[in-house]
Amino acid sequence: MSPRPAVRPGGRSARVQESVHWAVRELQAEGAALTVPLVAARAGVTPSTVYRRWGDLQELLSDVAVERLRPDAPPADHGDLRADLEHWAVVFLEEMASPPGRSYLRDALAGDPDGSNAGVCSGFARDQVELILTRAAERGEHVPDVETVMDHLVAPMIYRVLFRPGPLDAGFARDLVATVFYRLMPLP
Amino acid sequence: MSPRPAVRPGGRSARVQESVHWAVRELQAEGAALTVPLVAARAGVTPSTVYRRWGDLQELLSDVAVERLRPDAPPADHGDLRADLEHWAVVFLEEMASPPGRSYLRDALAGDPDGSNAGVCSGFARDQVELILTRAAERGEHVPDVETVMDHLVAPMIYRVLFRPGPLDAGFARDLVATVFYRLMPLP
DNA sequence: CACTTAACGCAAAGATTCTGCTTTTGATTC
DNA sequence: GAATCAAAAGCAGAATCTTTGCGTTAAGTG
């Protein structure tokens, strides 16, 4: 529910949405202090268009952040659940803990009064995890529950990214995967 | 690092800080649409004072939110680790998942560019958990690591509060405590 | 092709944010 | 306990951003 009434998916509306998002990304890359009039000017659009469509800068940034957090490829397939989960977790943590990752995450939450964008982001991770688990199950591997992975692998990583200023290394991700594997796997 | 240069802890500065925080709470309770001029007027202060001290409305709201998230009492002591953790977790989840709790949490994160307020919030939970664990250890009980509790009890609860719009019940908190107890306790 | 209406542009009015300058006052020193 | 220094507050005008009404454009529909 992000371009507020998600109607008129084609034509001019779509072009406006695209050029506004693109303007935000461009200005963010330049390290500019973002404002609605600035974004609108860069996008070749009037400020009132942005206000009417997104409400305010935060909601626009939240929408852009969600798009940036959307995975661009399915998780790599190593033919082994443990390897798949570890690789995915390490890359995911690295991306989320990077300075841009942290700020996309914060933007996504900040301009999202009803939590719908947050839900979408969580859905991205869940879909990726689900795919890894499904592939493993199809190979006949013994797999944990998606919720278990969300609660004990994804949640701890995201919690630290959001609430702990310090650095996070791949070892943390691997330790969590090991915990899921050796202590939280459902009993056969 | 919230009243930006945290100097001049007493006198007028302290009074201004207090009346501004109080004004925010009062206006939030009234369900008003907050703006800096509105808050300033209610606090009997000039808007420029607020801008100079807090930078913008979000940072002010972040500071207020942190104060609201600060625990007002140590966790109850039931003389038993499992009972202590369960009661604490149930209450904590209930508070964080409530509509005001969710919005304080979001405010705290949103107006916190460097993550310091988030770190303080995380510290609140950590301190509470640490107290529960220390008391249990002093009783001679076998206790898990603080980090284990943060990663596998606090993190999943907060993750769901932030990223899942739906309701959360005490059962979830209890299940997490059970998992920490029966599957994540360090081997003796 | 005509029709309906959501979405955009424009411009003026309204509200917020910023800034330079002055005044107040908390902390420190003699 | 008075004098001093500097941080923080007040004030007011300027700059910027936000809102709103109204006319226009163009997407979707029959």
Coordinates of C-alpha atoms (C1' of nucleotides) in Angstrom, one line a residue:
Chain A
M1 CA 0.0 0.0 0.0
S2 CA 2.7 2.4 -0.9
P3 CA 1.8 4.5 -3.9
R4 CA -1.1 5.3 -1.7
P5 CA -4.1 4.2 -3.8
A6 CA -2.2 1.8 -6.0
V7 CA -4.3 2.5 -9.0
R8 CA -3.4 3.4 -12.5
P9 CA -0.4 1.2 -12.9
G10 CA 0.5 2.3 -16.4
G11 CA 1.2 5.3 -18.4
R12 CA 2.0 8.7 -16.9
S13 CA 1.6 7.6 -13.3
A14 CA 4.1 4.8 -13.8
R15 CA 6.5 7.2 -15.4
V16 CA 6.2 9.7 -12.6
Q17 CA 6.7 7.1 -10.0
E18 CA 9.8 5.8 -11.8
S19 CA 11.4 9.1 -12.3
V20 CA 10.8 10.2 -8.7
H21 CA 12.3 7.0 -7.3
W22 CA 15.2 7.4 -9.7
A23 CA 15.7 11.0 -8.6
V24 CA 15.8 9.9 -4.9
R25 CA 18.4 7.3 -5.7
E26 CA 20.5 9.7 -7.6
L27 CA 20.4 12.4 -4.9
Q28 CA 21.1 9.8 -2.2
A29 CA 24.2 8.7 -4.2
E30 CA 25.3 12.3 -4.4
G31 CA 25.0 12.6 -0.6
A32 CA 22.5 15.5 -0.9
A33 CA 20.2 16.6 1.9
L34 CA 16.9 15.4 0.5
T35 CA 13.9 17.5 0.4
V36 CA 10.6 17.1 -1.5
P37 CA 11.2 20.1 -3.7
L38 CA 14.7 19.0 -4.5
V39 CA 13.6 15.5 -5.5
A40 CA 10.6 16.8 -7.5
A41 CA 12.9 19.2 -9.4
R42 CA 15.3 16.4 -10.2
A43 CA 12.5 14.2 -11.3
G44 CA 11.0 16.9 -13.5
V45 CA 7.8 16.9 -11.5
T46 CA 6.0 19.5 -9.3
P47 CA 6.3 19.1 -5.5
S48 CA 2.6 18.9 -5.1
T49 CA 2.6 15.7 -7.1
V50 CA 5.0 14.1 -4.7
Y51 CA 3.0 15.3 -1.7
R52 CA -0.2 14.1 -3.1
R53 CA 1.1 10.7 -4.0
W54 CA 3.4 9.9 -1.1
G55 CA 2.2 12.2 1.7
D56 CA 5.7 13.3 2.8
L57 CA 9.4 12.7 2.2
Q58 CA 9.6 9.8 4.8
E59 CA 7.0 7.8 3.1
L60 CA 8.7 8.3 -0.3
L61 CA 12.0 7.2 1.2
S62 CA 10.3 4.2 2.8
D63 CA 9.0 3.1 -0.6
V64 CA 12.4 3.6 -2.2
A65 CA 14.1 1.7 0.6
V66 CA 11.8 -1.2 0.2
E67 CA 12.7 -1.4 -3.5
R68 CA 16.3 -1.4 -2.7
L69 CA 15.9 -4.2 -0.1
R70 CA 14.1 -6.4 -2.6
P71 CA 16.3 -9.3 -3.5
D72 CA 17.5 -9.3 -7.1
A73 CA 18.1 -13.0 -7.3
P74 CA 17.1 -16.2 -5.6
P75 CA 19.6 -17.6 -3.1
A76 CA 22.4 -19.6 -4.6
D77 CA 22.0 -23.4 -4.7
H78 CA 24.9 -25.4 -3.3
G79 CA 23.0 -28.6 -3.2
D80 CA 23.1 -28.7 0.6
L81 CA 20.9 -27.0 3.2
R82 CA 23.6 -26.0 5.6
A83 CA 25.7 -24.5 2.9
D84 CA 22.8 -22.7 1.3
L85 CA 21.7 -21.2 4.7
E86 CA 25.2 -20.2 5.6
H87 CA 25.9 -18.5 2.4
W88 CA 22.6 -16.7 2.3
A89 CA 22.9 -15.6 5.9
V90 CA 26.4 -14.3 5.5
V91 CA 25.5 -12.2 2.4
F92 CA 22.3 -11.0 4.0
L93 CA 24.0 -9.9 7.2
E94 CA 26.7 -8.2 5.2
E95 CA 24.2 -6.3 3.1
M96 CA 22.0 -5.3 6.0
A97 CA 24.9 -4.3 8.3
S98 CA 26.5 -2.1 5.7
P99 CA 26.0 1.6 6.1
P100 CA 23.6 1.8 3.2
G101 CA 21.8 -1.3 4.3
R102 CA 21.3 0.1 7.8
S103 CA 19.9 3.3 6.4
Y104 CA 17.5 1.6 4.0
L105 CA 16.2 -0.5 6.8
R106 CA 15.7 2.6 9.0
D107 CA 14.1 4.5 6.2
A108 CA 11.8 1.6 5.4
L109 CA 10.6 1.5 9.0
A110 CA 10.5 5.2 9.6
G111 CA 8.1 6.2 6.9
D112 CA 5.7 3.3 7.4
P113 CA 3.0 4.2 9.9
D114 CA 1.0 1.0 9.4
G115 CA 3.8 -1.4 9.1
S116 CA 3.0 -2.6 5.7
N117 CA 6.3 -1.8 4.2
A118 CA 8.0 -3.5 7.1
G119 CA 5.8 -6.6 6.4
V120 CA 7.0 -6.5 2.8
C121 CA 10.6 -6.5 3.8
S122 CA 10.1 -9.3 6.2
G123 CA 8.4 -11.1 3.3
F124 CA 11.5 -10.8 1.2
A125 CA 13.6 -12.6 3.7
R126 CA 10.9 -15.1 4.4
D127 CA 10.6 -16.0 0.7
Q128 CA 14.3 -16.5 0.3
V129 CA 14.4 -18.7 3.3
E130 CA 11.4 -20.6 2.2
L131 CA 13.0 -21.3 -1.2
I132 CA 16.1 -22.6 0.4
L133 CA 14.1 -24.9 2.7
T134 CA 11.8 -26.1 0.0
R135 CA 14.7 -27.1 -2.3
A136 CA 16.4 -28.9 0.6
A137 CA 13.1 -30.7 1.4
E138 CA 12.8 -31.8 -2.2
R139 CA 16.3 -33.2 -2.0
G140 CA 15.0 -35.3 0.9
E141 CA 16.9 -33.3 3.6
H142 CA 15.6 -32.9 7.1
V143 CA 14.6 -29.2 7.3
P144 CA 13.7 -26.7 10.0
D145 CA 10.5 -24.7 10.1
V146 CA 10.5 -21.3 8.3
E147 CA 9.4 -19.7 11.5
T148 CA 12.3 -21.2 13.4
V149 CA 14.7 -19.7 10.8
M150 CA 13.0 -16.3 10.9
D151 CA 13.0 -16.3 14.7
H152 CA 16.5 -17.6 15.4
L153 CA 18.5 -16.6 12.3
V154 CA 16.9 -13.6 10.6
A155 CA 15.6 -11.9 13.8
P156 CA 18.9 -11.9 15.7
M157 CA 20.7 -10.5 12.7
I158 CA 18.2 -7.7 12.1
Y159 CA 18.0 -7.0 15.8
R160 CA 21.7 -6.4 16.0
V161 CA 21.8 -4.3 12.8
L162 CA 19.1 -2.0 14.2
F163 CA 20.0 -1.9 17.9
R164 CA 23.7 -2.3 18.1
P165 CA 25.9 0.4 16.6
G166 CA 28.9 -1.9 16.3
P167 CA 30.2 -4.1 13.5
L168 CA 28.9 -7.6 12.7
D169 CA 30.9 -10.3 11.1
A170 CA 30.2 -13.4 9.1
G171 CA 31.0 -15.5 12.1
F172 CA 27.9 -14.3 13.9
A173 CA 25.8 -15.4 11.0
R174 CA 27.5 -18.8 10.8
D175 CA 27.1 -19.4 14.6
L176 CA 23.3 -18.7 14.3
V177 CA 23.1 -21.2 11.4
A178 CA 24.9 -23.7 13.5
T179 CA 22.5 -23.2 16.4
V180 CA 19.5 -23.6 14.1
F181 CA 21.1 -26.8 12.7
Y182 CA 22.3 -28.5 15.8
R183 CA 19.9 -27.3 18.5
L184 CA 16.7 -26.1 16.8
M185 CA 16.1 -28.7 14.1
P186 CA 12.7 -30.4 14.7
L187 CA 13.1 -33.8 16.2
P188 CA 12.5 -36.4 13.5
Chain B
M1 CA 24.0 11.6 22.9
S2 CA 20.6 13.0 22.7
P3 CA 20.3 16.5 23.9
R4 CA 23.1 17.0 21.4
P5 CA 25.9 18.5 23.5
A6 CA 24.8 17.1 26.8
V7 CA 26.1 20.0 28.7
R8 CA 24.5 22.2 31.3
P9 CA 22.6 19.6 33.1
G10 CA 20.9 21.9 35.5
G11 CA 18.9 25.1 35.8
R12 CA 17.1 26.5 32.8
S13 CA 18.3 24.0 30.3
A14 CA 17.0 21.2 32.4
R15 CA 13.7 23.0 32.9
V16 CA 13.3 23.5 29.2
Q17 CA 14.1 19.9 28.4
E18 CA 11.6 18.7 30.9
S19 CA 8.8 21.0 29.8
V20 CA 9.4 20.1 26.1
H21 CA 9.3 16.4 26.8
W22 CA 6.2 16.9 28.9
A23 CA 4.6 18.9 26.1
V24 CA 5.3 16.1 23.7
R25 CA 3.7 13.5 26.0
E26 CA 0.7 15.7 26.6
L27 CA 0.1 16.3 22.9
Q28 CA 0.6 12.7 22.1
A29 CA -2.0 11.8 24.7
E30 CA -4.4 14.2 23.0
G31 CA -3.8 12.5 19.7
A32 CA -2.6 15.8 18.1
A33 CA -0.6 16.0 14.9
L34 CA 2.7 17.0 16.4
T35 CA 4.7 19.9 15.0
V36 CA 7.7 21.7 16.4
P37 CA 5.8 25.0 16.8
L38 CA 2.9 23.2 18.5
V39 CA 5.2 21.5 21.0
A40 CA 7.1 24.7 21.6
A41 CA 4.0 26.7 22.3
R42 CA 2.7 24.0 24.7
A43 CA 6.1 24.0 26.5
G44 CA 6.2 27.8 26.7
V45 CA 9.3 27.9 24.6
T46 CA 10.4 29.3 21.3
P47 CA 10.5 27.0 18.3
S48 CA 14.1 27.9 17.6
T49 CA 15.0 26.5 21.0
V50 CA 13.7 23.2 20.0
Y51 CA 15.4 23.3 16.6
R52 CA 18.7 24.2 18.1
R53 CA 18.6 21.6 20.8
W54 CA 17.1 18.6 19.0
G55 CA 17.6 19.4 15.3
D56 CA 14.1 18.3 14.3
L57 CA 10.9 16.8 15.5
Q58 CA 12.0 13.3 14.8
E59 CA 15.0 13.5 17.0
L60 CA 12.9 15.0 19.8
L61 CA 10.4 12.2 19.5
S62 CA 13.2 9.7 19.5
D63 CA 14.5 11.1 22.8
V64 CA 11.0 11.1 24.3
A65 CA 10.4 7.6 23.1
V66 CA 13.6 6.3 24.7
E67 CA 12.5 7.8 28.0
R68 CA 9.1 6.0 27.7
L69 CA 10.9 2.7 26.9
R70 CA 13.0 3.0 30.0
P71 CA 12.0 0.3 32.5
D72 CA 10.5 1.8 35.7
A73 CA 11.3 -1.2 37.9
P74 CA 13.6 -4.2 38.0
P75 CA 12.0 -7.5 36.8
A76 CA 10.0 -9.3 39.4
D77 CA 11.8 -12.0 41.4
H78 CA 10.0 -15.3 41.6
G79 CA 12.9 -17.2 43.0
D80 CA 13.2 -19.2 39.8
L81 CA 14.9 -18.5 36.6
R82 CA 12.3 -20.0 34.3
A83 CA 9.5 -18.1 36.0
D84 CA 11.4 -14.8 36.1
L85 CA 12.2 -15.0 32.4
E86 CA 8.7 -16.0 31.4
H87 CA 7.1 -13.3 33.4
W88 CA 9.5 -10.7 32.1
A89 CA 9.2 -11.8 28.5
V90 CA 5.4 -11.9 28.6
V91 CA 5.2 -8.4 30.0
F92 CA 7.9 -7.1 27.7
L93 CA 6.2 -8.5 24.6
E94 CA 2.8 -7.1 25.7
E95 CA 4.2 -3.6 26.2
M96 CA 6.2 -3.6 23.0
A97 CA 3.5 -5.1 20.8
S98 CA 0.8 -2.6 22.1
P99 CA 0.0 0.2 19.7
P100 CA 1.9 2.8 21.9
G101 CA 4.8 0.4 22.4
R102 CA 5.1 -0.1 18.6
S103 CA 5.1 3.6 18.0
Y104 CA 7.6 4.4 20.7
L105 CA 9.9 1.8 19.2
R106 CA 9.5 3.2 15.7
D107 CA 10.0 6.8 16.9
A108 CA 13.1 5.8 18.8
L109 CA 14.6 4.3 15.7
A110 CA 13.4 6.9 13.2
G111 CA 15.0 9.9 14.7
D112 CA 18.3 8.3 15.5
P113 CA 20.7 8.7 12.7
D114 CA 23.7 7.2 14.5
G115 CA 21.9 4.4 16.3
S116 CA 22.8 5.7 19.8
N117 CA 19.2 5.8 21.0
A118 CA 18.6 2.3 19.7
G119 CA 21.7 1.2 21.6
V120 CA 20.2 2.7 24.8
C121 CA 17.0 0.8 24.3
S122 CA 18.7 -2.4 23.7
G123 CA 20.7 -1.7 26.8
F124 CA 17.4 -1.5 28.8
A125 CA 16.4 -5.0 27.9
R126 CA 19.9 -6.3 28.3
D127 CA 20.2 -4.9 31.8
Q128 CA 16.9 -6.4 32.8
V129 CA 17.9 -9.8 31.4
E130 CA 21.3 -9.6 33.0
L131 CA 19.7 -8.9 36.4
I132 CA 17.4 -11.9 36.1
L133 CA 20.4 -14.1 35.1
T134 CA 22.7 -12.8 37.8
R135 CA 20.1 -13.4 40.5
A136 CA 19.6 -16.9 39.2
A137 CA 23.3 -17.6 39.1
E138 CA 23.6 -16.4 42.7
R139 CA 20.9 -18.9 43.7
G140 CA 23.1 -21.5 42.1
E141 CA 21.0 -22.1 39.1
H142 CA 22.4 -23.1 35.7
V143 CA 22.0 -20.0 33.5
P144 CA 22.2 -19.2 29.8
D145 CA 24.4 -16.5 28.4
V146 CA 23.0 -12.9 28.1
E147 CA 23.8 -12.9 24.4
T148 CA 21.9 -16.1 24.0
V149 CA 18.8 -14.6 25.6
M150 CA 19.2 -11.4 23.6
D151 CA 19.5 -13.3 20.3
H152 CA 16.9 -15.9 20.8
L153 CA 14.3 -14.3 23.1
V154 CA 14.5 -10.5 22.8
A155 CA 15.4 -10.3 19.1
P156 CA 12.6 -12.6 17.9
M157 CA 10.0 -10.6 19.9
I158 CA 11.2 -7.2 18.7
Y159 CA 11.6 -8.5 15.1
R160 CA 7.9 -9.5 15.1
V161 CA 6.8 -6.3 16.7
L162 CA 8.6 -4.2 14.1
F163 CA 8.1 -6.3 10.9
R164 CA 4.9 -8.2 11.4
P165 CA 1.7 -6.1 11.5
G166 CA -0.3 -8.9 13.3
P167 CA -1.0 -9.6 16.9
L168 CA 1.4 -11.3 19.2
D169 CA 0.4 -13.4 22.2
A170 CA 2.0 -14.4 25.4
G171 CA 2.3 -18.0 24.1
F172 CA 4.9 -16.8 21.7
A173 CA 7.0 -15.4 24.5
R174 CA 6.6 -18.5 26.5
D175 CA 7.6 -20.7 23.6
L176 CA 10.8 -18.7 23.1
V177 CA 11.7 -19.0 26.7
A178 CA 11.1 -22.8 26.5
T179 CA 13.4 -22.9 23.5
V180 CA 16.1 -21.0 25.4
F181 CA 15.7 -23.3 28.3
Y182 CA 15.6 -26.7 26.7
R183 CA 17.6 -26.3 23.6
L184 CA 20.0 -23.3 24.0
M185 CA 21.2 -23.7 27.6
P186 CA 25.0 -24.1 27.6
L187 CA 26.0 -27.7 28.2
P188 CA 27.2 -28.1 31.8
Chain C
dC1 C1' -14.4 7.4 -30.3
dA2 C1' -16.5 9.5 -26.6
dC3 C1' -16.7 9.5 -21.6
dT4 C1' -15.3 9.4 -16.9
dT5 C1' -12.2 10.4 -13.5
dA6 C1' -7.6 9.7 -11.4
dA7 C1' -3.5 12.1 -11.4
dC8 C1' -0.7 16.1 -12.7
dG9 C1' 0.6 21.1 -13.2
dC10 C1' 0.3 25.7 -11.5
dA11 C1' 0.2 29.3 -8.3
dA12 C1' -1.1 31.5 -4.2
dA13 C1' -1.8 31.0 0.7
dG14 C1' -0.2 29.1 4.9
dA15 C1' 3.0 26.9 7.9
dT16 C1' 7.4 25.5 9.2
dT17 C1' 12.4 25.9 9.5
dC18 C1' 16.6 28.5 9.7
dT19 C1' 19.7 32.3 11.0
dG20 C1' 21.8 36.5 12.9
dC21 C1' 21.7 39.0 16.8
dT22 C1' 20.6 40.1 21.6
dT23 C1' 19.6 38.7 26.3
dT24 C1' 19.5 35.6 30.0
dT25 C1' 21.7 32.5 33.1
dG26 C1' 24.4 28.3 34.7
dA27 C1' 29.0 27.3 35.9
dT28 C1' 33.7 28.7 37.3
dT29 C1' 37.1 31.6 39.4
dC30 C1' 39.0 34.8 42.3
Chain D
dG1 C1' 29.7 36.3 46.9
dA2 C1' 30.8 39.2 43.0
dA3 C1' 32.9 39.1 38.5
dT4 C1' 33.5 36.5 34.3
dC5 C1' 32.8 33.4 30.4
dA6 C1' 30.2 30.9 27.5
dA7 C1' 26.2 27.9 26.6
dA8 C1' 21.6 28.2 25.8
dA9 C1' 17.2 30.8 25.2
dG10 C1' 14.4 34.6 23.0
dC11 C1' 13.1 37.3 19.1
dA12 C1' 12.1 38.5 14.5
dG13 C1' 12.8 38.4 9.7
dA14 C1' 14.0 35.6 5.8
dA15 C1' 14.0 31.4 3.4
dT16 C1' 12.0 27.2 2.6
dC17 C1' 8.7 23.8 2.6
dT18 C1' 3.7 22.2 2.6
dT19 C1' -1.0 22.6 1.5
dT20 C1' -5.0 23.6 -1.4
dG21 C1' -8.2 25.0 -5.1
dC22 C1' -8.8 24.9 -9.8
dG23 C1' -7.9 24.0 -14.6
dT24 C1' -5.7 20.5 -17.7
dT25 C1' -4.0 16.0 -19.3
dA26 C1' -4.4 11.4 -20.2
dA27 C1' -5.5 6.3 -18.6
dG28 C1' -9.0 3.1 -18.4
dT29 C1' -13.8 1.8 -20.1
dG30 C1' -17.8 0.8 -22.9

